[in-house]
Amino acid sequence: MSVALDDLARRLPGLRLLAGAGDLEHYGRDWTRRWTPAPLAVALPATVEEVQGIVCWANEHGVAIVPSGGRTGLSGGAVAANGELVLSLERMNRVLGFDAADRTLTVQPGMPLEAVHAAARGHGLVYPVDFAARGSCSIGGNIATNAGGIRVIRYGNTREWIAGLKVVAGNGELLDLNRGLVKNSSGYDFRQLMIGSEGTLGIVVEATLKLTDPPPPAQTMLLALPDMDAVLAVFGLFRAKLALQAFEFFTDIALKHVLAHGAQRAIEGEYPYYVVTEFDVPDEAAQEAALAVFGEAMEQGRVLDGVIAQSEAQAAALWRLREGITESLAPHKPYKNDVSVRIGAVPAFLHAMQALLAREYPHIEVVWFGHIGDGNLHINVLKPAGMADADFIAQCEHVTKLLAATLKEHGGSISAEHGIGLVKRPYLDSTRSAAEIALMRGVRQVFDPNGILNPGKLFEAD
Amino acid sequence: MSVALDDLARRLPGLRLLAGAGDLEHYGRDWTRRWTPAPLAVALPATVEEVQGIVCWANEHGVAIVPSGGRTGLSGGAVAANGELVLSLERMNRVLGFDAADRTLTVQPGMPLEAVHAAARGHGLVYPVDFAARGSCSIGGNIATNAGGIRVIRYGNTREWIAGLKVVAGNGELLDLNRGLVKNSSGYDFRQLMIGSEGTLGIVVEATLKLTDPPPPAQTMLLALPDMDAVLAVFGLFRAKLALQAFEFFTDIALKHVLAHGAQRAIEGEYPYYVVTEFDVPDEAAQEAALAVFGEAMEQGRVLDGVIAQSEAQAAALWRLREGITESLAPHKPYKNDVSVRIGAVPAFLHAMQALLAREYPHIEVVWFGHIGDGNLHINVLKPAGMADADFIAQCEHVTKLLAATLKEHGGSISAEHGIGLVKRPYLDSTRSAAEIALMRGVRQVFDPNGILNPGKLFEAD
């Protein structure tokens, strides 16, 4: 152990510290597999005081900290490859309180999203942010990237659901931000600044989440469509007539992978595009409206086939076709883009993007899918068998540079919901101006004057 | 004209500048009447370039700028009493665009809220933030204080409705923040930081507002209630059974003032508390549910009398009883508190607050009312005839100090929706910790290194 680590163990005798090779590898990486984990050690604090103690220690010794949740991130935000101390919040994973009048749930940051869902349901309410990694991602990580997911068209991003945050700032101060207030106009809202800051300003040690009523009974539908214009048109049609909770599309190539990975085919025949959509069916009238709009889309030739789930099990099977995609692609070491534009800019951007991908990846398989209703597309580029990792990444980075320029033209963002981390750092200037990036650096300096929190993420370390 | 002003006129020859005594007085104050207006001059830019030019000029000459909207603020945030240049946005008051797919309206900051409402309605949609000052306040000012109002229980504060902001920062840079994106996880969300920053970080020069569907047909009800506990109980009952859009209470003393100011009595007899509430009545079932819940509250003795509006004119007359209060009190030069606590903390705080006010203002009339559903109370202390202004304010400040301590005990905020400005600056530390205030100063320094934007507001100038 280093001198610094000895000192940490002496200061916080109860702190759980790991330094075995297996632990360093496990805690040093996230779902990106590009960097070789090489942390100094792993700290697993159990209390706010321990987190604060670690941050003070890190400031004194000049040791960098990588805050760590479920490490399901796709941008390298939780990678520790340079001798950092990994600060894992996984032991701080309890519900701290529920307030029926406020309809808020106060939790520790290491709680998996799925456990937050279960705790909310236990009070007859829901925490509505949801996505496929729910079982392993942590609520603290969701906050750090302002996670979105599959129900943004109904419920918005994580940001909308945060009533208060306790944060240990990079300077060691414990901040109690907004404290669950609905109305609070008392200066800068640092709660909002923390959301999406990827662990570079402070470490979330407690979150007060807003809950809401469960939605009415829902119906899940799988649609087969001829082309991307049909996907957009059918989204417009469905949005106008139904109360949508989700509207997710994917391509035939995505379907091929998820079927190969064990999912069940739900529609016979081959079609270029598919949509999984979920909408409210509070009563028979809504049920009839859904059938009518489905019929209308079929008549227009914009939907070629479709399945309506008749049971929860069938709905889950349809959802698996969409939610299983990321996992089914993992063995191919995909290079991921996660881009967004304004909803109104989707058609023009999609055409430009499709042309770009077809031109630049002529012999490489590209899988894309996304949340068409909020302007967010996920592009997964699969490494061809036999291609060297470095060559593959070099080519993808070249294309991402072009994609970033296309996004800039269409007013989009290089990261919709994955964050910037390490992966998208070279392209941040396509989305944020030089003046904004300079201000970000300045703000980071205010909260973390010694630059000990997640240095090198978002932008190069100073 | 000063040398600095001469230089401004030379640099921006098209800029409208006013320096007459009447203009200085008119533009130098807001709805607080405590400070004597004494600006250097008033600039009325017509373009973003002129705003940027003024900010650059101010940085070079070390002249302070007071950004100015409708000047309906109640905390002195737009007061110019120290030789500042007032930068009025009133000429930048146009709609710049509407996007049907995104359902956003892009406007200039000087647009009155009421004009924003009308523009949204013109597209069959609504901008749902609303309050009594709608005719004179500006959307830029709403953003600067994160204005709340009478429909927060349904729609939240201004913050929820901002899809993008263009801002001239204190350092002169033009920032184009978030650009209407639904999903954008690309570093710190400065759009959120700007909202509620009271013109101390940047000047909003353009805002992209989210719009939504008009609510279903609504019904307005006036209730008379025996005590504050009944107000809370009836709110709980109504919230559980009806889709509330608003639930506003006021006291008999407030009613007395508003009736004296010309409003029409709607309920015969005298009662200590009143509620104006509005809720959805999409169909007959909802109508019956509303009558049932009203009957239930009457039977419980928690509602003593009530009126249901039978026409839009009658609904407007009921609303006037609540919305006319602020105007009816203005001649009494009220000292205003605008406080909030978590919804769950309302009962305990209310009791403590009532005891405090009764004890500390034994011979002074106190009018209070507010938005019980979001934990926000407005307290108006009326200056007794014959009392000197200075003595009155000294007494109110003494009580506010005690109130701030009570708020701190109950986890509340010294400003729910009016902002801190000058009026609440001495009490900011009851709501935000010393560490938070230090970080606020640091962040301000990053955006406005020379401290030219609204110095002395929020906290003392450096």
PDB file of N, CA and C in Angstrom, chain A residues 317-396:
ATOM      1  N   ALA A 317     -42.341 -10.122 -23.500  1.00  0.00           N
ATOM      2  CA  ALA A 317     -41.626 -10.731 -24.630  1.00  0.00           C
ATOM      3  C   ALA A 317     -41.425  -9.702 -25.747  1.00  0.00           C
ATOM      4  N   LEU A 318     -42.421  -8.870 -25.990  1.00  0.00           N
ATOM      5  CA  LEU A 318     -42.265  -7.812 -27.007  1.00  0.00           C
ATOM      6  C   LEU A 318     -41.205  -6.804 -26.555  1.00  0.00           C
ATOM      7  N   TRP A 319     -41.242  -6.421 -25.297  1.00  0.00           N
ATOM      8  CA  TRP A 319     -40.244  -5.473 -24.794  1.00  0.00           C
ATOM      9  C   TRP A 319     -38.834  -6.044 -24.892  1.00  0.00           C
ATOM     10  N   ARG A 320     -38.742  -7.365 -24.731  1.00  0.00           N
ATOM     11  CA  ARG A 320     -37.406  -7.958 -24.770  1.00  0.00           C
ATOM     12  C   ARG A 320     -36.750  -7.752 -26.140  1.00  0.00           C
ATOM     13  N   LEU A 321     -37.576  -7.705 -27.182  1.00  0.00           N
ATOM     14  CA  LEU A 321     -37.025  -7.476 -28.526  1.00  0.00           C
ATOM     15  C   LEU A 321     -36.309  -6.129 -28.597  1.00  0.00           C
ATOM     16  N   ARG A 322     -36.789  -5.147 -27.862  1.00  0.00           N
ATOM     17  CA  ARG A 322     -36.138  -3.842 -27.846  1.00  0.00           C
ATOM     18  C   ARG A 322     -35.065  -3.767 -26.763  1.00  0.00           C
ATOM     19  N   GLU A 323     -35.419  -4.225 -25.579  1.00  0.00           N
ATOM     20  CA  GLU A 323     -34.511  -4.028 -24.452  1.00  0.00           C
ATOM     21  C   GLU A 323     -33.331  -4.986 -24.472  1.00  0.00           C
ATOM     22  N   GLY A 324     -33.453  -6.082 -25.198  1.00  0.00           N
ATOM     23  CA  GLY A 324     -32.358  -7.049 -25.255  1.00  0.00           C
ATOM     24  C   GLY A 324     -31.260  -6.659 -26.231  1.00  0.00           C
ATOM     25  N   ILE A 325     -31.478  -5.576 -27.000  1.00  0.00           N
ATOM     26  CA  ILE A 325     -30.524  -5.261 -28.086  1.00  0.00           C
ATOM     27  C   ILE A 325     -29.107  -5.001 -27.550  1.00  0.00           C
ATOM     28  N   THR A 326     -29.008  -4.106 -26.571  1.00  0.00           N
ATOM     29  CA  THR A 326     -27.679  -3.728 -26.073  1.00  0.00           C
ATOM     30  C   THR A 326     -26.895  -4.950 -25.605  1.00  0.00           C
ATOM     31  N   GLU A 327     -27.565  -5.815 -24.852  1.00  0.00           N
ATOM     32  CA  GLU A 327     -26.888  -7.009 -24.349  1.00  0.00           C
ATOM     33  C   GLU A 327     -26.494  -7.945 -25.497  1.00  0.00           C
ATOM     34  N   SER A 328     -27.379  -8.073 -26.480  1.00  0.00           N
ATOM     35  CA  SER A 328     -27.072  -8.997 -27.582  1.00  0.00           C
ATOM     36  C   SER A 328     -25.885  -8.526 -28.419  1.00  0.00           C
ATOM     37  N   LEU A 329     -25.629  -7.214 -28.384  1.00  0.00           N
ATOM     38  CA  LEU A 329     -24.519  -6.668 -29.175  1.00  0.00           C
ATOM     39  C   LEU A 329     -23.189  -6.710 -28.428  1.00  0.00           C
ATOM     40  N   ALA A 330     -23.256  -6.833 -27.106  1.00  0.00           N
ATOM     41  CA  ALA A 330     -22.039  -6.694 -26.285  1.00  0.00           C
ATOM     42  C   ALA A 330     -20.881  -7.560 -26.762  1.00  0.00           C
ATOM     43  N   PRO A 331     -21.127  -8.847 -27.147  1.00  0.00           N
ATOM     44  CA  PRO A 331     -19.982  -9.675 -27.588  1.00  0.00           C
ATOM     45  C   PRO A 331     -19.263  -9.105 -28.810  1.00  0.00           C
ATOM     46  N   HIS A 332     -19.938  -8.249 -29.577  1.00  0.00           N
ATOM     47  CA  HIS A 332     -19.318  -7.675 -30.784  1.00  0.00           C
ATOM     48  C   HIS A 332     -18.522  -6.409 -30.477  1.00  0.00           C
ATOM     49  N   LYS A 333     -18.368  -6.090 -29.191  1.00  0.00           N
ATOM     50  CA  LYS A 333     -17.631  -4.882 -28.788  1.00  0.00           C
ATOM     51  C   LYS A 333     -18.068  -3.661 -29.600  1.00  0.00           C
ATOM     52  N   PRO A 334     -19.322  -3.310 -29.563  1.00  0.00           N
ATOM     53  CA  PRO A 334     -19.786  -2.216 -30.422  1.00  0.00           C
ATOM     54  C   PRO A 334     -19.192  -0.873 -30.026  1.00  0.00           C
ATOM     55  N   TYR A 335     -18.963  -0.042 -31.024  1.00  0.00           N
ATOM     56  CA  TYR A 335     -18.653   1.369 -30.788  1.00  0.00           C
ATOM     57  C   TYR A 335     -19.992   2.091 -30.821  1.00  0.00           C
ATOM     58  N   LYS A 336     -20.263   2.896 -29.787  1.00  0.00           N
ATOM     59  CA  LYS A 336     -21.593   3.464 -29.627  1.00  0.00           C
ATOM     60  C   LYS A 336     -21.633   4.966 -29.841  1.00  0.00           C
ATOM     61  N   ASN A 337     -22.612   5.409 -30.598  1.00  0.00           N
ATOM     62  CA  ASN A 337     -22.985   6.824 -30.604  1.00  0.00           C
ATOM     63  C   ASN A 337     -24.376   6.936 -30.005  1.00  0.00           C
ATOM     64  N   ASP A 338     -24.595   8.034 -29.319  1.00  0.00           N
ATOM     65  CA  ASP A 338     -25.878   8.266 -28.626  1.00  0.00           C
ATOM     66  C   ASP A 338     -26.201   9.725 -28.863  1.00  0.00           C
ATOM     67  N   VAL A 339     -26.925   9.976 -29.937  1.00  0.00           N
ATOM     68  CA  VAL A 339     -27.071  11.366 -30.400  1.00  0.00           C
ATOM     69  C   VAL A 339     -28.526  11.817 -30.312  1.00  0.00           C
ATOM     70  N   SER A 340     -28.712  13.121 -30.321  1.00  0.00           N
ATOM     71  CA  SER A 340     -30.076  13.645 -30.307  1.00  0.00           C
ATOM     72  C   SER A 340     -30.155  14.934 -31.100  1.00  0.00           C
ATOM     73  N   VAL A 341     -31.338  15.177 -31.607  1.00  0.00           N
ATOM     74  CA  VAL A 341     -31.662  16.474 -32.216  1.00  0.00           C
ATOM     75  C   VAL A 341     -33.050  16.866 -31.699  1.00  0.00           C
ATOM     76  N   ARG A 342     -33.435  18.109 -31.972  1.00  0.00           N
ATOM     77  CA  ARG A 342     -34.814  18.492 -31.669  1.00  0.00           C
ATOM     78  C   ARG A 342     -35.761  17.585 -32.446  1.00  0.00           C
ATOM     79  N   ILE A 343     -36.962  17.370 -31.911  1.00  0.00           N
ATOM     80  CA  ILE A 343     -37.920  16.487 -32.573  1.00  0.00           C
ATOM     81  C   ILE A 343     -38.193  16.975 -33.994  1.00  0.00           C
ATOM     82  N   GLY A 344     -38.334  18.283 -34.142  1.00  0.00           N
ATOM     83  CA  GLY A 344     -38.616  18.855 -35.459  1.00  0.00           C
ATOM     84  C   GLY A 344     -37.468  18.659 -36.444  1.00  0.00           C
ATOM     85  N   ALA A 345     -36.270  18.406 -35.929  1.00  0.00           N
ATOM     86  CA  ALA A 345     -35.110  18.246 -36.805  1.00  0.00           C
ATOM     87  C   ALA A 345     -34.827  16.780 -37.137  1.00  0.00           C
ATOM     88  N   VAL A 346     -35.632  15.861 -36.583  1.00  0.00           N
ATOM     89  CA  VAL A 346     -35.366  14.428 -36.778  1.00  0.00           C
ATOM     90  C   VAL A 346     -35.368  14.011 -38.253  1.00  0.00           C
ATOM     91  N   PRO A 347     -36.400  14.348 -39.028  1.00  0.00           N
ATOM     92  CA  PRO A 347     -36.406  13.837 -40.411  1.00  0.00           C
ATOM     93  C   PRO A 347     -35.163  14.228 -41.214  1.00  0.00           C
ATOM     94  N   ALA A 348     -34.818  15.503 -41.199  1.00  0.00           N
ATOM     95  CA  ALA A 348     -33.664  15.954 -41.979  1.00  0.00           C
ATOM     96  C   ALA A 348     -32.373  15.327 -41.461  1.00  0.00           C
ATOM     97  N   PHE A 349     -32.243  15.263 -40.154  1.00  0.00           N
ATOM     98  CA  PHE A 349     -31.021  14.680 -39.584  1.00  0.00           C
ATOM     99  C   PHE A 349     -30.922  13.201 -39.933  1.00  0.00           C
ATOM    100  N   LEU A 350     -32.040  12.479 -39.840  1.00  0.00           N
ATOM    101  CA  LEU A 350     -32.027  11.040 -40.120  1.00  0.00           C
ATOM    102  C   LEU A 350     -31.536  10.756 -41.530  1.00  0.00           C
ATOM    103  N   HIS A 351     -32.019  11.540 -42.480  1.00  0.00           N
ATOM    104  CA  HIS A 351     -31.579  11.301 -43.850  1.00  0.00           C
ATOM    105  C   HIS A 351     -30.088  11.561 -44.008  1.00  0.00           C
ATOM    106  N   ALA A 352     -29.617  12.646 -43.422  1.00  0.00           N
ATOM    107  CA  ALA A 352     -28.180  12.957 -43.504  1.00  0.00           C
ATOM    108  C   ALA A 352     -27.366  11.863 -42.815  1.00  0.00           C
ATOM    109  N   MET A 353     -27.863  11.415 -41.668  1.00  0.00           N
ATOM    110  CA  MET A 353     -27.128  10.409 -40.894  1.00  0.00           C
ATOM    111  C   MET A 353     -27.092   9.068 -41.623  1.00  0.00           C
ATOM    112  N   GLN A 354     -28.232   8.666 -42.189  1.00  0.00           N
ATOM    113  CA  GLN A 354     -28.261   7.386 -42.912  1.00  0.00           C
ATOM    114  C   GLN A 354     -27.290   7.394 -44.080  1.00  0.00           C
ATOM    115  N   ALA A 355     -27.254   8.522 -44.787  1.00  0.00           N
ATOM    116  CA  ALA A 355     -26.337   8.631 -45.923  1.00  0.00           C
ATOM    117  C   ALA A 355     -24.880   8.542 -45.451  1.00  0.00           C
ATOM    118  N   LEU A 356     -24.606   9.232 -44.354  1.00  0.00           N
ATOM    119  CA  LEU A 356     -23.242   9.225 -43.805  1.00  0.00           C
ATOM    120  C   LEU A 356     -22.818   7.814 -43.395  1.00  0.00           C
ATOM    121  N   LEU A 357     -23.678   7.114 -42.682  1.00  0.00           N
ATOM    122  CA  LEU A 357     -23.318   5.778 -42.196  1.00  0.00           C
ATOM    123  C   LEU A 357     -23.138   4.811 -43.367  1.00  0.00           C
ATOM    124  N   ALA A 358     -24.014   4.903 -44.362  1.00  0.00           N
ATOM    125  CA  ALA A 358     -23.903   4.003 -45.517  1.00  0.00           C
ATOM    126  C   ALA A 358     -22.591   4.248 -46.261  1.00  0.00           C
ATOM    127  N   ARG A 359     -22.194   5.521 -46.344  1.00  0.00           N
ATOM    128  CA  ARG A 359     -20.984   5.874 -47.076  1.00  0.00           C
ATOM    129  C   ARG A 359     -19.712   5.487 -46.311  1.00  0.00           C
ATOM    130  N   GLU A 360     -19.730   5.713 -45.009  1.00  0.00           N
ATOM    131  CA  GLU A 360     -18.492   5.574 -44.225  1.00  0.00           C
ATOM    132  C   GLU A 360     -18.270   4.173 -43.659  1.00  0.00           C
ATOM    133  N   TYR A 361     -19.347   3.408 -43.547  1.00  0.00           N
ATOM    134  CA  TYR A 361     -19.205   2.043 -43.011  1.00  0.00           C
ATOM    135  C   TYR A 361     -19.692   1.026 -44.043  1.00  0.00           C
ATOM    136  N   PRO A 362     -19.098   1.025 -45.246  1.00  0.00           N
ATOM    137  CA  PRO A 362     -19.661   0.173 -46.302  1.00  0.00           C
ATOM    138  C   PRO A 362     -19.606  -1.316 -45.938  1.00  0.00           C
ATOM    139  N   HIS A 363     -18.580  -1.744 -45.220  1.00  0.00           N
ATOM    140  CA  HIS A 363     -18.428  -3.176 -44.956  1.00  0.00           C
ATOM    141  C   HIS A 363     -18.553  -3.490 -43.472  1.00  0.00           C
ATOM    142  N   ILE A 364     -19.145  -2.585 -42.741  1.00  0.00           N
ATOM    143  CA  ILE A 364     -19.245  -2.786 -41.297  1.00  0.00           C
ATOM    144  C   ILE A 364     -20.715  -2.764 -40.920  1.00  0.00           C
ATOM    145  N   GLU A 365     -21.091  -3.678 -40.028  1.00  0.00           N
ATOM    146  CA  GLU A 365     -22.498  -3.750 -39.637  1.00  0.00           C
ATOM    147  C   GLU A 365     -22.828  -2.647 -38.633  1.00  0.00           C
ATOM    148  N   VAL A 366     -23.892  -1.905 -38.917  1.00  0.00           N
ATOM    149  CA  VAL A 366     -24.326  -0.821 -38.041  1.00  0.00           C
ATOM    150  C   VAL A 366     -25.754  -1.118 -37.573  1.00  0.00           C
ATOM    151  N   VAL A 367     -25.929  -1.117 -36.272  1.00  0.00           N
ATOM    152  CA  VAL A 367     -27.238  -1.398 -35.691  1.00  0.00           C
ATOM    153  C   VAL A 367     -27.743  -0.116 -35.069  1.00  0.00           C
ATOM    154  N   TRP A 368     -28.931   0.305 -35.461  1.00  0.00           N
ATOM    155  CA  TRP A 368     -29.429   1.487 -34.775  1.00  0.00           C
ATOM    156  C   TRP A 368     -30.862   1.341 -34.338  1.00  0.00           C
ATOM    157  N   PHE A 369     -31.146   2.087 -33.307  1.00  0.00           N
ATOM    158  CA  PHE A 369     -32.452   2.002 -32.662  1.00  0.00           C
ATOM    159  C   PHE A 369     -32.566   3.252 -31.803  1.00  0.00           C
ATOM    160  N   GLY A 370     -33.731   3.452 -31.225  1.00  0.00           N
ATOM    161  CA  GLY A 370     -33.807   4.639 -30.366  1.00  0.00           C
ATOM    162  C   GLY A 370     -35.201   5.055 -30.001  1.00  0.00           C
ATOM    163  N   HIS A 371     -35.217   6.254 -29.450  1.00  0.00           N
ATOM    164  CA  HIS A 371     -36.405   6.845 -28.849  1.00  0.00           C
ATOM    165  C   HIS A 371     -36.841   7.965 -29.780  1.00  0.00           C
ATOM    166  N   ILE A 372     -37.583   7.618 -30.800  1.00  0.00           N
ATOM    167  CA  ILE A 372     -37.862   8.588 -31.856  1.00  0.00           C
ATOM    168  C   ILE A 372     -38.642   9.792 -31.311  1.00  0.00           C
ATOM    169  N   GLY A 373     -39.447   9.548 -30.274  1.00  0.00           N
ATOM    170  CA  GLY A 373     -40.309  10.602 -29.748  1.00  0.00           C
ATOM    171  C   GLY A 373     -39.573  11.704 -29.019  1.00  0.00           C
ATOM    172  N   ASP A 374     -38.336  11.478 -28.640  1.00  0.00           N
ATOM    173  CA  ASP A 374     -37.581  12.548 -27.997  1.00  0.00           C
ATOM    174  C   ASP A 374     -36.315  12.887 -28.766  1.00  0.00           C
ATOM    175  N   GLY A 375     -36.238  12.447 -30.007  1.00  0.00           N
ATOM    176  CA  GLY A 375     -35.143  12.852 -30.882  1.00  0.00           C
ATOM    177  C   GLY A 375     -33.820  12.145 -30.629  1.00  0.00           C
ATOM    178  N   ASN A 376     -33.860  11.002 -29.968  1.00  0.00           N
ATOM    179  CA  ASN A 376     -32.636  10.323 -29.534  1.00  0.00           C
ATOM    180  C   ASN A 376     -32.411   9.019 -30.303  1.00  0.00           C
ATOM    181  N   LEU A 377     -31.254   8.913 -30.956  1.00  0.00           N
ATOM    182  CA  LEU A 377     -30.899   7.717 -31.716  1.00  0.00           C
ATOM    183  C   LEU A 377     -29.633   7.079 -31.160  1.00  0.00           C
ATOM    184  N   HIS A 378     -29.667   5.749 -31.042  1.00  0.00           N
ATOM    185  CA  HIS A 378     -28.483   5.000 -30.631  1.00  0.00           C
ATOM    186  C   HIS A 378     -27.917   4.281 -31.849  1.00  0.00           C
ATOM    187  N   ILE A 379     -26.636   4.510 -32.091  1.00  0.00           N
ATOM    188  CA  ILE A 379     -25.966   3.877 -33.230  1.00  0.00           C
ATOM    189  C   ILE A 379     -24.887   2.956 -32.677  1.00  0.00           C
ATOM    190  N   ASN A 380     -24.960   1.683 -33.037  1.00  0.00           N
ATOM    191  CA  ASN A 380     -23.974   0.706 -32.576  1.00  0.00           C
ATOM    192  C   ASN A 380     -23.227   0.163 -33.783  1.00  0.00           C
ATOM    193  N   VAL A 381     -21.931   0.377 -33.805  1.00  0.00           N
ATOM    194  CA  VAL A 381     -21.103  -0.087 -34.912  1.00  0.00           C
ATOM    195  C   VAL A 381     -20.393  -1.350 -34.434  1.00  0.00           C
ATOM    196  N   LEU A 382     -20.551  -2.458 -35.185  1.00  0.00           N
ATOM    197  CA  LEU A 382     -20.007  -3.745 -34.729  1.00  0.00           C
ATOM    198  C   LEU A 382     -18.656  -4.025 -35.359  1.00  0.00           C
ATOM    199  N   LYS A 383     -17.729  -4.395 -34.519  1.00  0.00           N
ATOM    200  CA  LYS A 383     -16.385  -4.681 -35.004  1.00  0.00           C
ATOM    201  C   LYS A 383     -16.413  -5.971 -35.845  1.00  0.00           C
ATOM    202  N   PRO A 384     -15.933  -5.887 -37.079  1.00  0.00           N
ATOM    203  CA  PRO A 384     -15.882  -7.102 -37.895  1.00  0.00           C
ATOM    204  C   PRO A 384     -14.878  -8.094 -37.295  1.00  0.00           C
ATOM    205  N   ALA A 385     -15.214  -9.384 -37.419  1.00  0.00           N
ATOM    206  CA  ALA A 385     -14.300 -10.414 -36.916  1.00  0.00           C
ATOM    207  C   ALA A 385     -12.942 -10.222 -37.594  1.00  0.00           C
ATOM    208  N   GLY A 386     -11.890 -10.322 -36.821  1.00  0.00           N
ATOM    209  CA  GLY A 386     -10.544 -10.252 -37.400  1.00  0.00           C
ATOM    210  C   GLY A 386      -9.975  -8.847 -37.503  1.00  0.00           C
ATOM    211  N   MET A 387     -10.795  -7.818 -37.279  1.00  0.00           N
ATOM    212  CA  MET A 387     -10.263  -6.447 -37.362  1.00  0.00           C
ATOM    213  C   MET A 387      -9.621  -6.103 -36.013  1.00  0.00           C
ATOM    214  N   ALA A 388      -8.458  -5.458 -36.055  1.00  0.00           N
ATOM    215  CA  ALA A 388      -7.780  -5.101 -34.807  1.00  0.00           C
ATOM    216  C   ALA A 388      -8.588  -4.013 -34.079  1.00  0.00           C
ATOM    217  N   ASP A 389      -8.631  -4.115 -32.760  1.00  0.00           N
ATOM    218  CA  ASP A 389      -9.377  -3.142 -31.955  1.00  0.00           C
ATOM    219  C   ASP A 389      -8.988  -1.705 -32.312  1.00  0.00           C
ATOM    220  N   ALA A 390      -7.697  -1.461 -32.378  1.00  0.00           N
ATOM    221  CA  ALA A 390      -7.217  -0.088 -32.587  1.00  0.00           C
ATOM    222  C   ALA A 390      -7.655   0.445 -33.953  1.00  0.00           C
ATOM    223  N   ASP A 391      -7.596  -0.400 -34.975  1.00  0.00           N
ATOM    224  CA  ASP A 391      -8.029   0.024 -36.315  1.00  0.00           C
ATOM    225  C   ASP A 391      -9.523   0.345 -36.321  1.00  0.00           C
ATOM    226  N   PHE A 392     -10.257  -0.540 -35.665  1.00  0.00           N
ATOM    227  CA  PHE A 392     -11.704  -0.365 -35.613  1.00  0.00           C
ATOM    228  C   PHE A 392     -12.059   0.964 -34.939  1.00  0.00           C
ATOM    229  N   ILE A 393     -11.451   1.204 -33.791  1.00  0.00           N
ATOM    230  CA  ILE A 393     -11.765   2.435 -33.056  1.00  0.00           C
ATOM    231  C   ILE A 393     -11.331   3.665 -33.849  1.00  0.00           C
ATOM    232  N   ALA A 394     -10.189   3.570 -34.509  1.00  0.00           N
ATOM    233  CA  ALA A 394      -9.725   4.705 -35.328  1.00  0.00           C
ATOM    234  C   ALA A 394     -10.743   5.027 -36.417  1.00  0.00           C
ATOM    235  N   GLN A 395     -11.265   3.989 -37.057  1.00  0.00           N
ATOM    236  CA  GLN A 395     -12.258   4.248 -38.108  1.00  0.00           C
ATOM    237  C   GLN A 395     -13.543   4.859 -37.511  1.00  0.00           C
ATOM    238  N   CYS A 396     -13.991   4.296 -36.388  1.00  0.00           N
ATOM    239  CA  CYS A 396     -15.215   4.812 -35.759  1.00  0.00           C
ATOM    240  C   CYS A 396     -15.028   6.258 -35.308  1.00  0.00           C
TER     241      CYS A 396
END
